[in-house]
PDB file of N, CA and C in Angstrom:
ATOM      1  N   GLN J 116     -14.793  11.969   9.904  1.00 77.00           N
ATOM      2  CA  GLN J 116     -13.527  11.983   9.500  1.00 77.00           C
ATOM      3  C   GLN J 116     -13.833  10.715   8.115  1.00 77.00           C
ATOM      4  N   ALA J 117     -14.706  10.450   8.142  1.00 81.00           N
ATOM      5  CA  ALA J 117     -14.475   9.532   6.679  1.00 81.00           C
ATOM      6  C   ALA J 117     -15.248  10.542   5.357  1.00 81.00           C
ATOM      7  N   GLU J 118     -15.867  11.450   5.588  1.00 89.00           N
ATOM      8  CA  GLU J 118     -15.836  12.175   4.803  1.00 89.00           C
ATOM      9  C   GLU J 118     -14.647  13.524   4.554  1.00 89.00           C
ATOM     10  N   THR J 119     -14.307  13.734   5.384  1.00 91.00           N
ATOM     11  CA  THR J 119     -12.980  14.662   5.117  1.00 91.00           C
ATOM     12  C   THR J 119     -11.807  14.209   4.143  1.00 91.00           C
ATOM     13  N   THR J 120     -11.738  12.669   4.897  1.00 89.00           N
ATOM     14  CA  THR J 120     -10.646  11.854   3.937  1.00 89.00           C
ATOM     15  C   THR J 120     -11.858  11.972   2.690  1.00 89.00           C
ATOM     16  N   VAL J 121     -12.900  11.564   2.330  1.00 92.00           N
ATOM     17  CA  VAL J 121     -13.085  11.614   0.904  1.00 92.00           C
ATOM     18  C   VAL J 121     -12.797  13.254  -0.110  1.00 92.00           C
ATOM     19  N   LYS J 122     -13.438  14.166   0.563  1.00 94.00           N
ATOM     20  CA  LYS J 122     -13.365  15.579   0.808  1.00 94.00           C
ATOM     21  C   LYS J 122     -11.524  15.587   0.075  1.00 94.00           C
ATOM     22  N   ASN J 123     -10.852  14.896   0.540  1.00 93.00           N
ATOM     23  CA  ASN J 123      -9.294  15.758   0.474  1.00 93.00           C
ATOM     24  C   ASN J 123      -8.707  14.970  -0.775  1.00 93.00           C
ATOM     25  N   VAL J 124      -9.155  13.453  -0.509  1.00 93.00           N
ATOM     26  CA  VAL J 124      -9.062  12.693  -1.987  1.00 93.00           C
ATOM     27  C   VAL J 124      -9.062  13.071  -2.754  1.00 93.00           C
ATOM     28  N   GLU J 125     -10.537  13.335  -3.299  1.00 95.00           N
ATOM     29  CA  GLU J 125     -11.458  14.091  -4.598  1.00 95.00           C
ATOM     30  C   GLU J 125     -10.388  15.630  -4.786  1.00 95.00           C
ATOM     31  N   ALA J 126     -10.051  16.039  -3.926  1.00 95.00           N
ATOM     32  CA  ALA J 126      -9.233  17.241  -4.044  1.00 95.00           C
ATOM     33  C   ALA J 126      -7.961  17.231  -4.919  1.00 95.00           C
ATOM     34  N   ALA J 127      -7.143  16.150  -4.177  1.00 94.00           N
ATOM     35  CA  ALA J 127      -6.107  15.707  -4.673  1.00 94.00           C
ATOM     36  C   ALA J 127      -5.733  15.353  -5.896  1.00 94.00           C
ATOM     37  N   LEU J 128      -6.529  13.893  -6.057  1.00 95.00           N
ATOM     38  CA  LEU J 128      -6.665  13.668  -7.612  1.00 95.00           C
ATOM     39  C   LEU J 128      -6.944  14.690  -8.457  1.00 95.00           C
ATOM     40  N   LYS J 129      -7.687  15.722  -8.107  1.00 96.00           N
ATOM     41  CA  LYS J 129      -8.050  16.584  -9.156  1.00 96.00           C
ATOM     42  C   LYS J 129      -6.479  17.164  -9.525  1.00 96.00           C
ATOM     43  N   THR J 130      -5.568  17.327  -8.768  1.00 95.00           N
ATOM     44  CA  THR J 130      -4.578  18.452  -8.946  1.00 95.00           C
ATOM     45  C   THR J 130      -3.730  17.899 -10.012  1.00 95.00           C
ATOM     46  N   PRO J 131      -3.523  19.132 -10.724  1.00 94.00           N
ATOM     47  CA  PRO J 131      -2.879  18.709 -12.425  1.00 94.00           C
ATOM     48  C   PRO J 131      -1.125  18.683 -11.853  1.00 94.00           C
ATOM     49  N   GLY J 132      -0.672  17.243 -12.609  1.00 93.00           N
ATOM     50  CA  GLY J 132       0.800  17.602 -12.269  1.00 93.00           C
ATOM     51  C   GLY J 132       0.653  16.206 -10.776  1.00 93.00           C
ATOM     52  N   LEU J 133      -0.016  15.999 -10.762  1.00 93.00           N
ATOM     53  CA  LEU J 133       0.006  14.772  -9.159  1.00 93.00           C
ATOM     54  C   LEU J 133       0.424  13.682  -9.787  1.00 93.00           C
ATOM     55  N   LEU J 134       2.143  13.510  -9.280  1.00 93.00           N
ATOM     56  CA  LEU J 134       3.113  12.484  -9.368  1.00 93.00           C
ATOM     57  C   LEU J 134       2.507  11.136  -8.206  1.00 93.00           C
ATOM     58  N   ALA J 135       1.678  11.298  -6.956  1.00 94.00           N
ATOM     59  CA  ALA J 135       1.742  10.355  -6.173  1.00 94.00           C
ATOM     60  C   ALA J 135       0.923  11.262  -4.586  1.00 94.00           C
ATOM     61  N   MET J 136       0.278  10.025  -4.120  1.00 92.00           N
ATOM     62  CA  MET J 136      -0.366  10.285  -2.878  1.00 92.00           C
ATOM     63  C   MET J 136       0.185   9.556  -1.514  1.00 92.00           C
ATOM     64  N   ILE J 137       0.700  10.304  -0.403  1.00 91.00           N
ATOM     65  CA  ILE J 137       0.849   9.857   0.826  1.00 91.00           C
ATOM     66  C   ILE J 137      -0.335   9.932   1.936  1.00 91.00           C
ATOM     67  N   GLY J 138      -0.315   8.560   2.475  1.00 85.00           N
ATOM     68  CA  GLY J 138      -1.748   9.513   2.938  1.00 85.00           C
ATOM     69  C   GLY J 138      -2.318   7.553   3.853  1.00 85.00           C
ATOM     70  N   VAL J 139      -3.828   8.172   4.997  1.00 82.00           N
ATOM     71  CA  VAL J 139      -4.562   7.400   4.857  1.00 82.00           C
ATOM     72  C   VAL J 139      -4.046   6.165   5.942  1.00 82.00           C
ATOM     73  N   TRP J 140      -3.580   6.439   7.040  1.00 77.00           N
ATOM     74  CA  TRP J 140      -3.343   5.574   8.386  1.00 77.00           C
ATOM     75  C   TRP J 140      -4.108   4.215   8.380  1.00 77.00           C
ATOM     76  N   SER J 141      -5.455   4.783   8.045  1.00 80.00           N
ATOM     77  CA  SER J 141      -6.140   3.780   8.393  1.00 80.00           C
ATOM     78  C   SER J 141      -6.750   2.959   7.470  1.00 80.00           C
ATOM     79  N   SER J 142      -7.196   1.869   7.611  1.00 82.00           N
ATOM     80  CA  SER J 142      -7.839   1.135   7.346  1.00 82.00           C
ATOM     81  C   SER J 142      -9.811   1.520   6.922  1.00 82.00           C
ATOM     82  N   THR J 143     -10.424   2.094   7.875  1.00 82.00           N
ATOM     83  CA  THR J 143     -11.329   1.988   7.991  1.00 82.00           C
ATOM     84  C   THR J 143     -11.681   3.204   6.904  1.00 82.00           C
ATOM     85  N   ARG J 144     -10.992   4.168   7.126  1.00 85.00           N
ATOM     86  CA  ARG J 144     -10.528   5.742   6.295  1.00 85.00           C
ATOM     87  C   ARG J 144     -10.449   4.995   5.400  1.00 85.00           C
ATOM     88  N   GLY J 145      -8.912   4.531   5.063  1.00 86.00           N
ATOM     89  CA  GLY J 145      -9.097   4.102   3.174  1.00 86.00           C
ATOM     90  C   GLY J 145      -9.241   3.416   3.062  1.00 86.00           C
ATOM     91  N   ALA J 146     -10.780   2.654   3.353  1.00 87.00           N
ATOM     92  CA  ALA J 146     -11.651   2.109   2.878  1.00 87.00           C
ATOM     93  C   ALA J 146     -12.735   2.315   2.010  1.00 87.00           C
ATOM     94  N   GLN J 147     -12.732   3.458   2.174  1.00 89.00           N
ATOM     95  CA  GLN J 147     -13.375   4.798   2.054  1.00 89.00           C
ATOM     96  C   GLN J 147     -12.939   5.312   0.280  1.00 89.00           C
ATOM     97  N   VAL J 148     -11.423   5.454  -0.101  1.00 92.00           N
ATOM     98  CA  VAL J 148     -11.064   6.202  -0.530  1.00 92.00           C
ATOM     99  C   VAL J 148     -10.752   5.286  -1.654  1.00 92.00           C
ATOM    100  N   VAL J 149      -9.797   3.580  -1.619  1.00 91.00           N
ATOM    101  CA  VAL J 149      -9.043   3.406  -2.002  1.00 91.00           C
ATOM    102  C   VAL J 149      -9.905   2.566  -3.692  1.00 91.00           C
ATOM    103  N   GLU J 150     -11.340   2.508  -3.825  1.00 92.00           N
ATOM    104  CA  GLU J 150     -11.294   1.962  -5.023  1.00 92.00           C
ATOM    105  C   GLU J 150     -11.251   3.303  -6.318  1.00 92.00           C
ATOM    106  N   ARG J 151     -11.510   4.956  -5.842  1.00 93.00           N
ATOM    107  CA  ARG J 151     -11.358   5.618  -6.481  1.00 93.00           C
ATOM    108  C   ARG J 151     -10.150   5.575  -6.655  1.00 93.00           C
ATOM    109  N   ILE J 152      -9.209   6.045  -5.677  1.00 93.00           N
ATOM    110  CA  ILE J 152      -7.650   5.878  -6.387  1.00 93.00           C
ATOM    111  C   ILE J 152      -7.288   5.004  -7.216  1.00 93.00           C
ATOM    112  N   GLY J 153      -7.685   3.678  -6.097  1.00 93.00           N
ATOM    113  CA  GLY J 153      -7.562   2.448  -7.994  1.00 93.00           C
ATOM    114  C   GLY J 153      -7.462   2.962  -8.994  1.00 93.00           C
ATOM    115  N   ALA J 154      -9.040   2.652  -9.363  1.00 94.00           N
ATOM    116  CA  ALA J 154      -9.478   3.358 -10.151  1.00 94.00           C
ATOM    117  C   ALA J 154      -8.200   4.814 -11.452  1.00 94.00           C
ATOM    118  N   ASP J 155      -8.011   5.793 -10.364  1.00 95.00           N
ATOM    119  CA  ASP J 155      -7.570   6.961 -11.052  1.00 95.00           C
ATOM    120  C   ASP J 155      -6.367   6.677 -11.262  1.00 95.00           C
ATOM    121  N   GLY J 156      -5.058   5.412 -10.775  1.00 94.00           N
ATOM    122  CA  GLY J 156      -4.312   5.028 -11.363  1.00 94.00           C
ATOM    123  C   GLY J 156      -2.794   5.705 -10.689  1.00 94.00           C
ATOM    124  N   ALA J 157      -3.345   6.692  -9.689  1.00 94.00           N
ATOM    125  CA  ALA J 157      -2.111   8.196  -9.352  1.00 94.00           C
ATOM    126  C   ALA J 157      -1.630   7.005  -8.262  1.00 94.00           C
ATOM    127  N   PRO J 158       0.149   6.213  -8.765  1.00 94.00           N
ATOM    128  CA  PRO J 158       0.437   5.590  -6.837  1.00 94.00           C
ATOM    129  C   PRO J 158       0.106   6.010  -5.871  1.00 94.00           C
ATOM    130  N   PHE J 159      -0.322   5.316  -4.761  1.00 92.00           N
ATOM    131  CA  PHE J 159      -0.525   5.957  -3.599  1.00 92.00           C
ATOM    132  C   PHE J 159       0.395   4.623  -2.362  1.00 92.00           C
ATOM    133  N   ILE J 160       0.759   4.898  -1.844  1.00 90.00           N
ATOM    134  CA  ILE J 160       1.654   4.759  -0.189  1.00 90.00           C
ATOM    135  C   ILE J 160       0.558   4.868   1.237  1.00 90.00           C
ATOM    136  N   SER J 161       0.416   3.876   1.356  1.00 87.00           N
ATOM    137  CA  SER J 161      -0.024   3.701   2.471  1.00 87.00           C
ATOM    138  C   SER J 161       0.090   3.150   3.634  1.00 87.00           C
ATOM    139  N   GLU J 162      -0.211   3.209   5.131  1.00 81.00           N
ATOM    140  CA  GLU J 162      -0.331   2.311   6.238  1.00 81.00           C
ATOM    141  C   GLU J 162      -1.280   1.701   6.300  1.00 81.00           C
ATOM    142  N   ILE J 163      -2.132   1.368   5.964  1.00 82.00           N
ATOM    143  CA  ILE J 163      -3.629   0.766   5.234  1.00 82.00           C
ATOM    144  C   ILE J 163      -2.798  -0.684   5.056  1.00 82.00           C
ATOM    145  N   SER J 164      -3.839  -1.291   7.374  1.00 79.00           N
ATOM    146  CA  SER J 164      -2.914  -2.918   7.217  1.00 79.00           C
ATOM    147  C   SER J 164      -4.075  -3.492   6.748  1.00 79.00           C
ATOM    148  N   LEU J 165      -5.401  -3.483   6.479  1.00 79.00           N
ATOM    149  CA  LEU J 165      -6.405  -4.509   5.668  1.00 79.00           C
ATOM    150  C   LEU J 165      -5.443  -4.713   4.302  1.00 79.00           C
ATOM    151  N   GLU J 166      -5.053  -5.897   4.231  1.00 80.00           N
ATOM    152  CA  GLU J 166      -4.860  -5.999   2.237  1.00 80.00           C
ATOM    153  C   GLU J 166      -6.144  -6.277   1.832  1.00 80.00           C
ATOM    154  N   SER J 167      -7.332  -7.486   2.139  1.00 80.00           N
ATOM    155  CA  SER J 167      -8.693  -7.237   1.413  1.00 80.00           C
ATOM    156  C   SER J 167      -9.002  -5.894   0.576  1.00 80.00           C
ATOM    157  N   VAL J 168      -8.635  -5.230   1.626  1.00 82.00           N
ATOM    158  CA  VAL J 168      -9.086  -3.465   0.762  1.00 82.00           C
ATOM    159  C   VAL J 168      -8.800  -2.886  -0.463  1.00 82.00           C
ATOM    160  N   TYR J 169      -6.899  -3.139  -0.259  1.00 83.00           N
ATOM    161  CA  TYR J 169      -5.855  -2.932  -1.568  1.00 83.00           C
ATOM    162  C   TYR J 169      -6.143  -3.961  -2.344  1.00 83.00           C
ATOM    163  N   ALA J 170      -6.027  -4.353  -1.815  1.00 86.00           N
ATOM    164  CA  ALA J 170      -5.101  -5.872  -2.613  1.00 86.00           C
ATOM    165  C   ALA J 170      -5.456  -5.439  -4.576  1.00 86.00           C
ATOM    166  N   PRO J 171      -7.185  -5.440  -4.874  1.00 90.00           N
ATOM    167  CA  PRO J 171      -7.061  -5.541  -6.334  1.00 90.00           C
ATOM    168  C   PRO J 171      -6.302  -4.038  -6.761  1.00 90.00           C
ATOM    169  N   TYR J 172      -5.666  -3.555  -6.243  1.00 90.00           N
ATOM    170  CA  TYR J 172      -5.434  -2.204  -7.034  1.00 90.00           C
ATOM    171  C   TYR J 172      -3.397  -2.568  -7.368  1.00 90.00           C
ATOM    172  N   PRO J 173      -3.411  -2.407  -7.615  1.00 90.00           N
ATOM    173  CA  PRO J 173      -0.976  -2.713  -8.530  1.00 90.00           C
ATOM    174  C   PRO J 173      -1.016  -1.274  -8.047  1.00 90.00           C
ATOM    175  N   ASN J 174      -1.909  -0.668  -7.876  1.00 92.00           N
ATOM    176  CA  ASN J 174      -0.877   1.509  -7.696  1.00 92.00           C
ATOM    177  C   ASN J 174      -1.094   1.834  -5.867  1.00 92.00           C
ATOM    178  N   ILE J 175      -1.558   0.347  -5.444  1.00 89.00           N
ATOM    179  CA  ILE J 175      -1.554   1.396  -3.992  1.00 89.00           C
ATOM    180  C   ILE J 175      -0.669  -0.117  -3.372  1.00 89.00           C
ATOM    181  N   TYR J 176       0.619   0.969  -2.795  1.00 86.00           N
ATOM    182  CA  TYR J 176       0.933   0.273  -1.793  1.00 86.00           C
ATOM    183  C   TYR J 176       0.965   0.540  -0.695  1.00 86.00           C
ATOM    184  N   SER J 177       1.189  -0.820   0.753  1.00 83.00           N
ATOM    185  CA  SER J 177       1.149  -0.413   2.246  1.00 83.00           C
ATOM    186  C   SER J 177       2.165  -1.533   2.698  1.00 83.00           C
ATOM    187  N   LEU J 178       3.056  -0.418   3.743  1.00 74.00           N
ATOM    188  CA  LEU J 178       3.822  -0.570   4.148  1.00 74.00           C
ATOM    189  C   LEU J 178       3.584  -2.108   4.951  1.00 74.00           C
ATOM    190  N   ALA J 179       2.609  -2.410   5.593  1.00 71.00           N
ATOM    191  CA  ALA J 179       1.826  -3.739   5.550  1.00 71.00           C
ATOM    192  C   ALA J 179       2.366  -4.739   4.714  1.00 71.00           C
ATOM    193  N   ARG J 180       2.408  -4.620   3.356  1.00 66.00           N
ATOM    194  CA  ARG J 180       2.084  -6.206   2.619  1.00 66.00           C
ATOM    195  C   ARG J 180       3.897  -5.407   2.319  1.00 66.00           C
ATOM    196  N   ALA J 181       5.067  -4.645   2.231  1.00 64.00           N
ATOM    197  CA  ALA J 181       6.330  -4.759   2.688  1.00 64.00           C
ATOM    198  C   ALA J 181       6.383  -5.674   2.976  1.00 64.00           C
ATOM    199  N   ALA J 182       6.588  -5.356   4.642  1.00 69.00           N
ATOM    200  CA  ALA J 182       6.574  -6.869   5.797  1.00 69.00           C
ATOM    201  C   ALA J 182       6.620  -7.899   5.669  1.00 69.00           C
ATOM    202  N   ALA J 183       4.923  -8.057   4.794  1.00 68.00           N
ATOM    203  CA  ALA J 183       5.010  -9.635   4.542  1.00 68.00           C
ATOM    204  C   ALA J 183       5.783 -10.379   3.182  1.00 68.00           C
ATOM    205  N   ASP J 184       6.222  -8.642   2.740  1.00 70.00           N
ATOM    206  CA  ASP J 184       6.764  -9.995   1.737  1.00 70.00           C
ATOM    207  C   ASP J 184       8.435  -9.794   2.306  1.00 70.00           C
ATOM    208  N   ASP J 185       8.978  -9.367   2.845  1.00 74.00           N
ATOM    209  CA  ASP J 185      10.362  -8.964   3.777  1.00 74.00           C
ATOM    210  C   ASP J 185      10.346 -10.594   4.453  1.00 74.00           C
ATOM    211  N   VAL J 186       9.237 -10.726   5.217  1.00 75.00           N
ATOM    212  CA  VAL J 186       9.507 -12.450   5.822  1.00 75.00           C
ATOM    213  C   VAL J 186       9.321 -12.854   5.011  1.00 75.00           C
ATOM    214  N   ALA J 187       8.266 -13.292   3.903  1.00 76.00           N
ATOM    215  CA  ALA J 187       8.550 -14.242   2.778  1.00 76.00           C
ATOM    216  C   ALA J 187       9.824 -15.093   1.900  1.00 76.00           C
ATOM    217  N   ALA J 188      10.187 -13.215   1.418  1.00 78.00           N
ATOM    218  CA  ALA J 188      11.856 -13.433   1.285  1.00 78.00           C
ATOM    219  C   ALA J 188      13.068 -14.076   2.851  1.00 78.00           C
ATOM    220  N   PHE J 189      13.220 -13.466   3.668  1.00 78.00           N
ATOM    221  CA  PHE J 189      13.687 -13.990   5.420  1.00 78.00           C
ATOM    222  C   PHE J 189      13.714 -15.798   4.915  1.00 78.00           C
ATOM    223  N   GLU J 190      12.161 -16.319   5.074  1.00 81.00           N
ATOM    224  CA  GLU J 190      11.783 -17.484   5.289  1.00 81.00           C
ATOM    225  C   GLU J 190      12.749 -18.596   4.166  1.00 81.00           C
ATOM    226  N   ARG J 191      12.217 -17.253   2.930  1.00 81.00           N
ATOM    227  CA  ARG J 191      12.947 -18.764   1.444  1.00 81.00           C
ATOM    228  C   ARG J 191      14.577 -18.642   1.698  1.00 81.00           C
ATOM    229  N   PHE J 192      15.076 -17.673   2.844  1.00 80.00           N
ATOM    230  CA  PHE J 192      16.737 -17.265   2.642  1.00 80.00           C
ATOM    231  C   PHE J 192      17.496 -18.303   3.444  1.00 80.00           C
ATOM    232  N   LEU J 193      15.750 -18.466   4.131  1.00 79.00           N
ATOM    233  CA  LEU J 193      16.881 -19.659   5.792  1.00 79.00           C
ATOM    234  C   LEU J 193      16.090 -21.045   5.691  1.00 79.00           C
ATOM    235  N   THR J 194      14.875 -21.336   4.274  1.00 82.00           N
ATOM    236  CA  THR J 194      15.366 -22.469   3.873  1.00 82.00           C
ATOM    237  C   THR J 194      16.090 -23.152   2.977  1.00 82.00           C
ATOM    238  N   GLU J 195      16.594 -22.552   2.156  1.00 80.00           N
ATOM    239  CA  GLU J 195      17.694 -22.422   1.414  1.00 80.00           C
ATOM    240  C   GLU J 195      19.743 -22.405   1.229  1.00 80.00           C
ATOM    241  N   ARG J 196      20.489 -23.749   1.313  1.00 67.00           N
ATOM    242  CA  ARG J 196      21.674 -23.867   2.290  1.00 67.00           C
ATOM    243  C   ARG J 196      22.105 -22.720   2.280  1.00 67.00           C
ATOM    244  N   PRO J 197      22.319 -22.227   2.965  1.00 66.00           N
ATOM    245  CA  PRO J 197      23.429 -20.431   3.023  1.00 66.00           C
ATOM    246  C   PRO J 197      25.032 -21.596   2.876  1.00 66.00           C
ATOM    247  N   ARG J 198      25.842 -20.909   1.582  1.00 68.00           N
ATOM    248  CA  ARG J 198      27.277 -20.707   1.003  1.00 68.00           C
ATOM    249  C   ARG J 198      27.925 -19.776   1.945  1.00 68.00           C
ATOM    250  N   ARG J 199      29.515 -20.147   2.211  1.00 68.00           N
ATOM    251  CA  ARG J 199      29.858 -19.070   2.379  1.00 68.00           C
ATOM    252  C   ARG J 199      31.201 -18.812   1.157  1.00 68.00           C
ATOM    253  N   VAL J 200      31.127 -17.702   0.461  1.00 68.00           N
ATOM    254  CA  VAL J 200      31.651 -17.511  -0.255  1.00 68.00           C
ATOM    255  C   VAL J 200      32.985 -15.945   0.034  1.00 68.00           C
ATOM    256  N   GLY J 201      33.840 -16.603  -0.717  1.00 66.00           N
ATOM    257  CA  GLY J 201      34.894 -15.978   0.038  1.00 66.00           C
ATOM    258  C   GLY J 201      36.267 -16.296   0.735  1.00 66.00           C
TER     259      GLY J 201
END
């Protein structure tokens, strides 16, 4: 399946006017294509959960990273003294 993923990504990156890509839900298959996508610069939204695979590429977004960011923001909120407004 990794070979098919690589072929599909290569074909997609050749698409004229490509705005972004969505897909590759497996870290195993994603590891096969993130370097190519990262080098291309096309925005890529994925479910790759292994952050070390995509961390070097600012154009690759993962729901796993978003969830971690939300947790950090919520923890920061809880440590500040809440104030009632109004």
